[in-house]
Each structure stands twice: as C-alpha cells, then as structure tokens.
Tab-separated table of C-alpha atoms in Angstrom:
chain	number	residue	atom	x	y	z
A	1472	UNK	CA	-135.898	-16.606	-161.063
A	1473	UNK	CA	-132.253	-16.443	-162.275
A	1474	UNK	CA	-133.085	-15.209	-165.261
A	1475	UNK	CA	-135.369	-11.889	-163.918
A	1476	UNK	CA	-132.625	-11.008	-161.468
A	1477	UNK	CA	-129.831	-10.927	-163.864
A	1478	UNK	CA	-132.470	-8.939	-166.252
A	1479	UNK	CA	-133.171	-7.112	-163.264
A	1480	UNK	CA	-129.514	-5.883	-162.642
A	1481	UNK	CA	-128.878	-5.425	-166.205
A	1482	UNK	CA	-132.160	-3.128	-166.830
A	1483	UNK	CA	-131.562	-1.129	-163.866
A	1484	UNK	CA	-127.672	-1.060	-164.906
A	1485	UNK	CA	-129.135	0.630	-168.171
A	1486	UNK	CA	-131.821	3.107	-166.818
A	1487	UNK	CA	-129.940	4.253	-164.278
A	1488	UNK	CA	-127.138	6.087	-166.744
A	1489	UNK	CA	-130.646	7.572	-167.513
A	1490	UNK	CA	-131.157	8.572	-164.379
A	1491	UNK	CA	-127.856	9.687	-163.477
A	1492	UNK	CA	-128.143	12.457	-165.650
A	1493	UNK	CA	-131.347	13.887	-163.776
A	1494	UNK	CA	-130.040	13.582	-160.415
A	1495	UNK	CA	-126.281	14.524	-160.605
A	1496	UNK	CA	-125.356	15.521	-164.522
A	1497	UNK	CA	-128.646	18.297	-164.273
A	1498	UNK	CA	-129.476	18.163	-160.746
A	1499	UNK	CA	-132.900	17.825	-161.421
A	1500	UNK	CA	-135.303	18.005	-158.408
A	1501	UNK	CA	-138.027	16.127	-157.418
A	1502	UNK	CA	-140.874	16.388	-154.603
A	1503	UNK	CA	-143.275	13.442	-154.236
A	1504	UNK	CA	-146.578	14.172	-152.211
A	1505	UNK	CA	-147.571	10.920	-150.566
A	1506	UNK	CA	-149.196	9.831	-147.261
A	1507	UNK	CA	-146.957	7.903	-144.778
A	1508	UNK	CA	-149.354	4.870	-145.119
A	1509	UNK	CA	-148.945	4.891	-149.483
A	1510	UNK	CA	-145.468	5.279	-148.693
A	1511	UNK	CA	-145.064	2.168	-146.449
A	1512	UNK	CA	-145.886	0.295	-149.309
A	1513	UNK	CA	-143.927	1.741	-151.965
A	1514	UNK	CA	-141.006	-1.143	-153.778
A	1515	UNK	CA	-142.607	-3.842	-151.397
A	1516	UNK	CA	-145.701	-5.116	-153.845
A	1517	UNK	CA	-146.506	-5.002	-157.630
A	1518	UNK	CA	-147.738	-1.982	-158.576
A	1519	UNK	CA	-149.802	-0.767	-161.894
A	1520	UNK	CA	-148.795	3.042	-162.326
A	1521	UNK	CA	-151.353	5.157	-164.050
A	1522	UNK	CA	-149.454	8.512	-164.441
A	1523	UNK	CA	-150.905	11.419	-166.856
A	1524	UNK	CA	-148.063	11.486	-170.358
A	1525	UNK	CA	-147.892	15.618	-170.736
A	1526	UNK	CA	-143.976	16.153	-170.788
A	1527	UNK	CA	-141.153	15.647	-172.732
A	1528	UNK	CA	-139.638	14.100	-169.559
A	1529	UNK	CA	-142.261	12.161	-167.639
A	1530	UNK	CA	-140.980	8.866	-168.252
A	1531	UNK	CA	-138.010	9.779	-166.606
A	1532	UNK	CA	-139.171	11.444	-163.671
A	1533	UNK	CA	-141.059	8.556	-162.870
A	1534	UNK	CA	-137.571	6.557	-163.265
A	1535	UNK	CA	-135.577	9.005	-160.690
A	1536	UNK	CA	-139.181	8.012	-158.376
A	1537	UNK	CA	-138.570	4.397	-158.857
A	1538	UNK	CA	-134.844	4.395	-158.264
A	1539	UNK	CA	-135.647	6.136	-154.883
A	1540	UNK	CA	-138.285	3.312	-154.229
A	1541	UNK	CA	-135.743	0.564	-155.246
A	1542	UNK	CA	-137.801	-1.044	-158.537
A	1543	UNK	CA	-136.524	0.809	-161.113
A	1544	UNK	CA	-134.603	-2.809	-162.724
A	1545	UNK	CA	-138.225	-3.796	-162.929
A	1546	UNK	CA	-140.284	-1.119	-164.513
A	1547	UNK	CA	-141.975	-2.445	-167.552
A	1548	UNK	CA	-144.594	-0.486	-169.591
A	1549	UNK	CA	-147.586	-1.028	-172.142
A	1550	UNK	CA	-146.218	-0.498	-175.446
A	1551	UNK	CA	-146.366	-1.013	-179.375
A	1552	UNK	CA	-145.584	-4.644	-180.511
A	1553	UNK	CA	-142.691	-2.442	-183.482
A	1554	UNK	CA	-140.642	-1.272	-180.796
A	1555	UNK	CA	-139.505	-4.662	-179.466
A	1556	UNK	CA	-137.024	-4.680	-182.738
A	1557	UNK	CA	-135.233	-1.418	-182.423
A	1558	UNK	CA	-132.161	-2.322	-181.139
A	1559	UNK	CA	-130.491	-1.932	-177.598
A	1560	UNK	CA	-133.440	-0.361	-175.900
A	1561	UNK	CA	-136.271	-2.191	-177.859
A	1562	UNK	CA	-134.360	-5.465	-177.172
A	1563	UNK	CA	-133.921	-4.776	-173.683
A	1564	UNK	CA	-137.618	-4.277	-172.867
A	1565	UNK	CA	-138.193	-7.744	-175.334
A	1566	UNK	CA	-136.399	-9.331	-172.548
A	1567	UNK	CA	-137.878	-7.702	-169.651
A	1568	UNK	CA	-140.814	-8.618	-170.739
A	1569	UNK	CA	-142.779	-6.031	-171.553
A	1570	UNK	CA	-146.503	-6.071	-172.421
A	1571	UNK	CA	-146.156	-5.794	-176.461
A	1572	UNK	CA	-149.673	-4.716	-178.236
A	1573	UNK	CA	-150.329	-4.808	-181.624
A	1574	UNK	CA	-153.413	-2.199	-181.290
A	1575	UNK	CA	-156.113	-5.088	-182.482
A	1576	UNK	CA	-158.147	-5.090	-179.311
A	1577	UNK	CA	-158.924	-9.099	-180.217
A	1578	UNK	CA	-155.083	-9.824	-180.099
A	1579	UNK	CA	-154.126	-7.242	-177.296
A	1580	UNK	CA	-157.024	-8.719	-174.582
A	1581	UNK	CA	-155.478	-12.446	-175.271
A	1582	UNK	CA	-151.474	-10.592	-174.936
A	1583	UNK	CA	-152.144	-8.498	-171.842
A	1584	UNK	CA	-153.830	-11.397	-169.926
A	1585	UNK	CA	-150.703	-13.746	-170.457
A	1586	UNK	CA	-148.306	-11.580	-169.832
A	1587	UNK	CA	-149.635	-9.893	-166.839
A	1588	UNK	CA	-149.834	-13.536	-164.881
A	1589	UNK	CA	-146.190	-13.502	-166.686
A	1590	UNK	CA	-145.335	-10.199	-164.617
A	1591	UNK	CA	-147.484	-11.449	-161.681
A	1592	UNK	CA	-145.335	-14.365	-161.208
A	1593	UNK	CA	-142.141	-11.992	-160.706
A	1594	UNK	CA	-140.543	-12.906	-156.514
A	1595	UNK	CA	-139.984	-9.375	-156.540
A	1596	UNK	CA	-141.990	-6.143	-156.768
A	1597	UNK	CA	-142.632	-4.934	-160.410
A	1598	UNK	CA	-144.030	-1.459	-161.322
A	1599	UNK	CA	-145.876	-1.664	-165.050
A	1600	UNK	CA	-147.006	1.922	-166.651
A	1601	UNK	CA	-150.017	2.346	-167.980
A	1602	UNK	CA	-150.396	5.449	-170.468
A	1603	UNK	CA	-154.228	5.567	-170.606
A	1604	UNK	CA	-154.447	8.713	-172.228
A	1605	UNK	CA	-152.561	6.706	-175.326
A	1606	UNK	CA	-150.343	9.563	-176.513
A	1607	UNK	CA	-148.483	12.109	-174.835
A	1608	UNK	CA	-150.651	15.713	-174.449
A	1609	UNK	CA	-150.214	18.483	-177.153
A	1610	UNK	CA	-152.830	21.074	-178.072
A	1611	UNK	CA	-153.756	19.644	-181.285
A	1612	UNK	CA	-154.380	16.244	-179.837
A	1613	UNK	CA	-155.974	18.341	-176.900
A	1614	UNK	CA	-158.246	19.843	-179.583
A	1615	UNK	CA	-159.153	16.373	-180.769
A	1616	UNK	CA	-160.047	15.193	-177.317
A	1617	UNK	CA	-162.483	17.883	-176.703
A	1618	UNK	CA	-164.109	17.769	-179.957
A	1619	UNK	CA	-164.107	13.768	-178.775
A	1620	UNK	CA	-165.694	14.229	-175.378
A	1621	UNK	CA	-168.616	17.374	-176.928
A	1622	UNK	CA	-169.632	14.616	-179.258
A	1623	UNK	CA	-170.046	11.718	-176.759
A	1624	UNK	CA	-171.799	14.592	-173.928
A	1625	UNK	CA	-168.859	13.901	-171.544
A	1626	UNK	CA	-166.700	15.533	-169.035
A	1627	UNK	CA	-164.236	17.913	-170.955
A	1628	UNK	CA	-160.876	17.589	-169.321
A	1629	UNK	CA	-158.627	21.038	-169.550
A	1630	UNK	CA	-155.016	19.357	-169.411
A	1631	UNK	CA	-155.447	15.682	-170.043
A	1632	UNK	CA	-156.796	13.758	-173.094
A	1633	UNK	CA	-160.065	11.722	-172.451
A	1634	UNK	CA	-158.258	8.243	-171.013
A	1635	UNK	CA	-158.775	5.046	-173.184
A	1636	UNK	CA	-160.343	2.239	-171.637
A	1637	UNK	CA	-159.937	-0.871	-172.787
A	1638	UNK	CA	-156.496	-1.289	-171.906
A	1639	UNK	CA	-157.224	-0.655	-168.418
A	1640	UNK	CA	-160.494	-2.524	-168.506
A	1641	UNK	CA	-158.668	-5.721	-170.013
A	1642	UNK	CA	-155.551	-5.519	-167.100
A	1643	UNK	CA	-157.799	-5.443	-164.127
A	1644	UNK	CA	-159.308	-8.328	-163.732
A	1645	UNK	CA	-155.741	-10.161	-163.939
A	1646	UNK	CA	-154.308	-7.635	-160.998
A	1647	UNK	CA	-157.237	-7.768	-158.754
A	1648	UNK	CA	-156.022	-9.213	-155.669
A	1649	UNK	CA	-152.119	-9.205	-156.505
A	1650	UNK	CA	-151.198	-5.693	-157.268
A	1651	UNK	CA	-152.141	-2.199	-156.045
A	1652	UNK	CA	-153.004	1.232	-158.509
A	1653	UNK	CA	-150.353	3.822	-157.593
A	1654	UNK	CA	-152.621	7.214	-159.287
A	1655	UNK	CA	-149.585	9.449	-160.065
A	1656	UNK	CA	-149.884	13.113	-161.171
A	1657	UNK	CA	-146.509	14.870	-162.129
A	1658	UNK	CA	-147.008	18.801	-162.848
A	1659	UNK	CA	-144.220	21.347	-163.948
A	1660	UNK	CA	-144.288	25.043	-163.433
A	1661	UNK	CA	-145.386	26.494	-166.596
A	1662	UNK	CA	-143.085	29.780	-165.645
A	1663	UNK	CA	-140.052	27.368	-165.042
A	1664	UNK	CA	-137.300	29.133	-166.669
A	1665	UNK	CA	-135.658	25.542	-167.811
A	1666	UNK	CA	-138.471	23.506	-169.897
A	1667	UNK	CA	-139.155	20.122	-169.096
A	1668	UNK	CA	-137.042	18.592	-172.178
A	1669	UNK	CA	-134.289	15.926	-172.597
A	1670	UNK	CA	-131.654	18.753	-174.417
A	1671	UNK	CA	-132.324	20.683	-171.482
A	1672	UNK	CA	-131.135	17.736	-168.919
A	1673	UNK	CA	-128.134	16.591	-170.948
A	1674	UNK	CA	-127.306	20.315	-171.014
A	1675	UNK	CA	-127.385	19.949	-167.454
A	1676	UNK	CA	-129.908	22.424	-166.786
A	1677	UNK	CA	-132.193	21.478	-163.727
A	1678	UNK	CA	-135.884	20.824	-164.102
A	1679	UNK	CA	-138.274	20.978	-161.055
A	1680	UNK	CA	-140.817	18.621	-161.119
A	1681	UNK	CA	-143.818	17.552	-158.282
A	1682	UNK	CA	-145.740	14.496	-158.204
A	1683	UNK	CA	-148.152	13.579	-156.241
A	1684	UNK	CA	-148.831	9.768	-155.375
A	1685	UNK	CA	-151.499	7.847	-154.089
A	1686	UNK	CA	-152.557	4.028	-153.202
A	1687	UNK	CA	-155.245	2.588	-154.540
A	1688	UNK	CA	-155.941	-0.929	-154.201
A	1689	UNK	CA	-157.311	-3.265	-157.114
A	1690	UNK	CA	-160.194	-4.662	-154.606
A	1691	UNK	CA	-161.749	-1.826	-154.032
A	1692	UNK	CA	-162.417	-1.430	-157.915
A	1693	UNK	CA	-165.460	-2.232	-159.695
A	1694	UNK	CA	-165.687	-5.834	-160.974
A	1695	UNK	CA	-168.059	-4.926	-163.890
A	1696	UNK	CA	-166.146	-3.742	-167.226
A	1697	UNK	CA	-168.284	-0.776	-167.820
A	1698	UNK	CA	-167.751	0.116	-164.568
A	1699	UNK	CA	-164.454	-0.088	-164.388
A	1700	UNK	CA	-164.301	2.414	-167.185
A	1701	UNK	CA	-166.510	4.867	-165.635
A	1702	UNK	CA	-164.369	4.841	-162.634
A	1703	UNK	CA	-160.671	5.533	-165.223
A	1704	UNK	CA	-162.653	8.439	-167.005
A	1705	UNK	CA	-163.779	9.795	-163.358
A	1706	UNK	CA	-160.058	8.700	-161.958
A	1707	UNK	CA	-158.684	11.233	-164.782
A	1708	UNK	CA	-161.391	13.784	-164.049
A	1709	UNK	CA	-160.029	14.122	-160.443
A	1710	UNK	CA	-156.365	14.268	-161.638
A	1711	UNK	CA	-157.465	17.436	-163.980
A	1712	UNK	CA	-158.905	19.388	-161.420
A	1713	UNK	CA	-155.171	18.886	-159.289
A	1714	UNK	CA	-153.389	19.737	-161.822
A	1715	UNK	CA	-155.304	22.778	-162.881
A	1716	UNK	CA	-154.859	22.986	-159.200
A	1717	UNK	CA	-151.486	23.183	-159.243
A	1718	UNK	CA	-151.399	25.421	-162.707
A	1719	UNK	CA	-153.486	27.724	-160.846
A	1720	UNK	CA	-152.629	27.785	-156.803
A	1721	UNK	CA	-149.002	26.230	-156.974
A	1722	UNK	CA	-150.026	23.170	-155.571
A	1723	UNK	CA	-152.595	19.921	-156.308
A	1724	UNK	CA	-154.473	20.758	-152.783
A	1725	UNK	CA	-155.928	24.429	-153.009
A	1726	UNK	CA	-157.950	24.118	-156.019
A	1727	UNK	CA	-158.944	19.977	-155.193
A	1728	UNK	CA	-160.398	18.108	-152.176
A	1729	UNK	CA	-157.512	15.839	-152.054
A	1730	UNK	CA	-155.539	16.037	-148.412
A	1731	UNK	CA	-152.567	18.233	-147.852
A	1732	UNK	CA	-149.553	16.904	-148.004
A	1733	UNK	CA	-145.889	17.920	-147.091
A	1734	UNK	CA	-143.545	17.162	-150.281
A	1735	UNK	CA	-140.624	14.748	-149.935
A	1736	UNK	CA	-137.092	16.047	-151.794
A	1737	UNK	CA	-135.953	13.066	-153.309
A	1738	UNK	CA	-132.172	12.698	-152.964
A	1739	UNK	CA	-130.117	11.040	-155.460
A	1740	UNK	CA	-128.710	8.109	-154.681
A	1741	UNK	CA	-124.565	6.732	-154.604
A	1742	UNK	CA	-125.572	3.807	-156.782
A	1743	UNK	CA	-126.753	5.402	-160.559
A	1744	UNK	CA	-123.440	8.057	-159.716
A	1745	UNK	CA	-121.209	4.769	-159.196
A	1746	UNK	CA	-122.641	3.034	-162.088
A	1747	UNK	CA	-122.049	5.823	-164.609
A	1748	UNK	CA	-118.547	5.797	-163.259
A	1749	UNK	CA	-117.949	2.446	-163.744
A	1750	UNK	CA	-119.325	2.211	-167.452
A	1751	UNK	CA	-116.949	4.901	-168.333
A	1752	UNK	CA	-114.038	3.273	-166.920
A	1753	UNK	CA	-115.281	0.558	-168.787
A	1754	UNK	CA	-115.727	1.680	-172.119
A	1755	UNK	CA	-115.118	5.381	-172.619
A	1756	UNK	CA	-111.591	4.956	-170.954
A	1757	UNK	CA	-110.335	2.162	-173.550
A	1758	UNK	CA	-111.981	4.030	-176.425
A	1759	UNK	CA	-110.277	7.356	-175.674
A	1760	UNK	CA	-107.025	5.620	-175.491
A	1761	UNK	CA	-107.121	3.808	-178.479
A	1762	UNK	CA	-108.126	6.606	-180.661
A	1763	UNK	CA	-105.879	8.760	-179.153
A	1764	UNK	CA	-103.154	5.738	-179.632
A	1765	UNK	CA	-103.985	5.347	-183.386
A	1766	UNK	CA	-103.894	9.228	-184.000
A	1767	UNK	CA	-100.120	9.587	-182.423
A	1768	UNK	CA	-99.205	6.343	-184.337
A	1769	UNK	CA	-100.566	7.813	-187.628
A	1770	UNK	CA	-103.165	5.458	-188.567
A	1771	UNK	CA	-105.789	8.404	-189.742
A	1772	UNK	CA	-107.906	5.273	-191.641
A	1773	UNK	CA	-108.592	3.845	-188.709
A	1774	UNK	CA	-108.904	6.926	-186.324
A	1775	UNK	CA	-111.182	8.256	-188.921
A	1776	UNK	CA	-113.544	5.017	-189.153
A	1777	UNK	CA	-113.623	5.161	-185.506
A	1778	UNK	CA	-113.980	8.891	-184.643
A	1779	UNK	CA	-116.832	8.509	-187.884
A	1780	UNK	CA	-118.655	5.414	-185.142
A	1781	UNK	CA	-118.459	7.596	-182.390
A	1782	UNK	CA	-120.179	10.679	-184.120
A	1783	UNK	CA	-123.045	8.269	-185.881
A	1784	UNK	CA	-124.281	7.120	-182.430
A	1785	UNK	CA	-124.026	11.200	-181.318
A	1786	UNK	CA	-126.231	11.616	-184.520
A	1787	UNK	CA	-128.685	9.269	-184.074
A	1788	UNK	CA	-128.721	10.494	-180.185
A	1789	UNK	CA	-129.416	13.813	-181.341
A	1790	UNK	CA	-131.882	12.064	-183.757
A	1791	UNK	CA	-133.772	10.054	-180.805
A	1792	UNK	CA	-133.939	13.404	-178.339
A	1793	UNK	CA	-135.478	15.600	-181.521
A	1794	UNK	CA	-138.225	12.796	-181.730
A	1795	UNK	CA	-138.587	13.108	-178.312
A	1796	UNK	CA	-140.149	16.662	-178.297
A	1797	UNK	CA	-143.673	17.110	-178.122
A	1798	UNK	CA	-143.962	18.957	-181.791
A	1799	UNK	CA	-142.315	16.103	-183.372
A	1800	UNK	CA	-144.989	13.369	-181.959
A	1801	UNK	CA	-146.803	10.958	-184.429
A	1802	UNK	CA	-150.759	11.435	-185.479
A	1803	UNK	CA	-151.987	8.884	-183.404
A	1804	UNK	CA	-155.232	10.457	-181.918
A	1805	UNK	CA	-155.911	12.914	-183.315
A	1806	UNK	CA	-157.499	12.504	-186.889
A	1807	UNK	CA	-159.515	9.397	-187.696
A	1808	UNK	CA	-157.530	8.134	-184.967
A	1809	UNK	CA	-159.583	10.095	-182.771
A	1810	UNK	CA	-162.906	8.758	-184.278
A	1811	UNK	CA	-162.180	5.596	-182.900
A	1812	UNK	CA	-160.760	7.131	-179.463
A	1813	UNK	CA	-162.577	4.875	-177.046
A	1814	UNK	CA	-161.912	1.471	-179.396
A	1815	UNK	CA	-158.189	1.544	-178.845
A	1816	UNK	CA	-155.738	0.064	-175.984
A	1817	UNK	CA	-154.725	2.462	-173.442
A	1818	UNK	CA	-151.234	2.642	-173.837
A	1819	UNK	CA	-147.925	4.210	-173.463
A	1820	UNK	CA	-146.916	3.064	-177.196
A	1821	UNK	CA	-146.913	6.114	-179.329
A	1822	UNK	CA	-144.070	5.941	-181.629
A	1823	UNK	CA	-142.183	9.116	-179.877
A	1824	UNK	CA	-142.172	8.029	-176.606
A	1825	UNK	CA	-140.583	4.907	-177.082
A	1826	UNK	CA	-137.479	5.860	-179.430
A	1827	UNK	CA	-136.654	7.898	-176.075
C-alpha cells in the first residue's frame, strides 16, 4: 500500500505538468455529458475506460477528465510489452504497473489475468484504458477496416475502426463484480479553427473538446466469450452513430437515442497550476542560474555542453510530438495486419501513441 501511494503521487506529479498545459498553458476546454447517477460514482470505484482513439490528443483529454475526477495518479493503460524500456515515461508506467502485452494472444490472456487481480487489489480507485479499436483512426486504416468488416458481412462503422475483441473478452471475466465500464466518446468539431494536436496545445492554442460518459456495470455483461464480443462490436456501433451524431447535428443526442444531457465545463484545478510551479522552482530556476553563472564567468565549455543538454531534450521533444501526429502512425492494422484484425489484443499499444 506504501508503495502505490507514493507511485500514486509521483505519477500524478508527472501527468499533471501534462495536464497543466491543457487547462492553463492553452486553456483548453472541456464539456463532459454524464447523468447525475454515472457521476456519483465517478473516482469512488475501479473503472475500465473504453474510449474511441481518433485524435492526436485523446489521451490527454481523458487525463484533464481524470484530474477533475481525482484518479488521474492511477490511470494505467493496455499497452505494448517495448514501451516499458523507453526511459522516464516507459519506466514510469513499468512501475505503475501497467498491463504490458506482447501481442501473442497465448502470453497476453495469462498477462492480463495477473495483472488485472494486480490492479484489482489497488485500496484506491484505478481507471485502466482500453483502446479496443487497437490503433488510433486514420483514413487508410479506416479503409482497411471497411474492406475488414465487407469481407466478414458486418456492420461498417463510418468513424471508428471495427473494435478488437480479445482483449476485452480476456479482461472481463477478471472485472466482473469489482469494476464498472465507463463507455466514453470524445468528439471535436471538424470546423474548429485550432486542430486537435499536441504543437497546437504547447503553442497554447485552445482546443474544444466534448465527451460524453456513461456507466456501465460489468454484471450486467454477458458471461459467454462470444457474447461478450458481440456486445463490444454492438457497444462501438452505438458510439458511431453519436458521433456521426455529433459530426452531423452538433451534439451525440439528435442523430442517436441516447438521453439528453446538459454538458459540464470542467474547470481546471489549483493543484496541476501549483505543481508546474513548483517543478520549475525546482529545476528550471537552478538551471537558468547556473548557465547564466558559467556564461558571465566565461566558462563557454561548459555553458556550451549544457546549453547543447538542454536543446537535445527540446529535440527529441519535438521528435516525440512529430510521432505523435496521426500521418506519422505505424502500419499496425492496416496491411496483413488487418488480415488478422479480429486475432489481435485490443489495445492502446500502437507504437505512436505511447512515445507521447
């Protein structure tokens, strides 16, 4: 228990420099669509998200949502087994134990069962992502997944990619009975003048963004595997027609029969602006001061060797938001990948997604 609270402080110490950026660097704006009842609930249970991957940004929308909530030191994610060496952020979700797949269905069924009862065993709430659409949404993988679904005779979706099952299939029976299904569909104005991407944020340029929640709990689920995969596919079915929905009308509710609801502006909160603060007193403070102190001194060596650090980790920044964009995502599904669409872990561990 000591150990997942100081992981706990540290994590959300981390994500929420992340966050501070959306809420007070860009002022990015958020309105969640959620009953009273779901909302009751919300940062007071564990909690698998399934949340449709279509922007550059989603993952960190769905952080600013979790900060409001109060779980956003423990959100943990489905992801590829290579990230967990990359350092800083790939060791930091090693030790927050996230569910690490190696895409062998065999190996992944045995890995997600032990380290859900892992996550399961958490005193306080956790909130675990689950990508099922595997990779984020582009038109070419788009393409793939309709050429996927003509073949097979099922349900075309217009802005999602057909969901992979397995992952979800293998999760549920460990969840059933200890966690809820939060169903969470973010959309984003395709006529937004500022595009849903990272360089936009750190350029402080605001991005509005709406997501609608809703509760679902894990008993009310089919038991049976195939089942349980009908009811993902027909889960993702209903989130296409919302979003189309809200593509179409301006909101999930015209175009859908889900219930109207009145959107919630989420405000940013004191503590990721007091955080931020107190990392740069911490570090940027010292560091300007001893360059500046080894410039007026005329040590260029050693201003140079450090002013050289400083712009490598802007580089590689620069680097990790370029691999970020959609264009610049791996082939995973489309390809022979996408002949074997329905074989593979739903997961949120494409390559791209995770350098972010």
């Amino acid at each position: 228990r000591l150990y997942r609270t100081i992981g706990y402080y540290l994590c959300y110490s981390f994500y929420s420099q992340l966050v501070f950026l959306a809420d007070w660097w860009s002022n990015t704006t958020l309105y969640v669509y959620i009953s009273d009842e779901d909302l009751k609930y919300c940062g007071k249970e564990h909690v698998l998200l399934l949340m449709n991957h279509t922007y550059d940004v989603d993952w960190l929308i769905g952080w600013v949502f979790c900060d409001k909530v109060g779980v956003l030191g423990n959100c943990k994610a489905y992801a590829k087994k290579a990230i967990q060496y990359i350092p800083t952020i790939g060791w930091a979700w090693k030790f927050a134990e996230f569910v690490f797949l190696e895409r062998s269905f065999d190996k992944d069924k045995e890995i997600i069962g032990r380290q859900i009862k892992e996550i399961m065993d958490y005193p306080d709430p956790v909130w675990l992502l689950l990508n099922a659409e595997g990779t984020r949404f582009s038109e070419k993988k788009h393409e793939a997944s309709v050429k996927f679904a003509r073949e097979r005779g099922m349900v075309e979706l217009k802005h999602h990619l057909i969901p992979r099952t397995k992952g979800f299939t293998s999760s549920l029976p460990h969840l059933r009975g200890k966690s809820c299904i939060l169903d969470i569909q973010l959309a984003i104005s395709k006529d937004s003048e500022v595009k849903p991407t990272i360089l936009n944020i750190l350029n402080g340029r605001p991005v509005v963004a709406h997501m609608h929640v809703r509760r679902i709990p894990t008993e009310s689920l089919p038991e049976q595997e195939e089942e349980a995969a009908e009811w993902l596919q027909q889960l993702f079915r209903r989130k296409d027609i919302m979003q189309d929905s809200f593509h179409t009308h301006g909101d999930f509710f015209t175009g859908s029969d889900e219930p109207r609801k009145v959107p919630i502006k989420m405000q940013p909160r004191l503590h990721s602006l007091i955080n931020m603060v107190t990392w740069n007193v911490v570090t940027v403070v010292p560091i300007a001061y001893y360059l500046v102190q080894l410039l007026l001194s005329g040590e260029f060596l050693y201003f140079s060797i450090g002013a050289s650090i400083l712009l490598a980790f802007y580089a590689l920044m620069m680097r990790a938001i370029g691999m970020s964009k959609i264009s610049k995502q791996s082939s995973y599904g489309t390809g022979k990948a996408a002949n074997g669409h329905n074989n593979q872990n739903g997961s949120s561990a494409e390559k791209t997604s995770k350098v972010e």
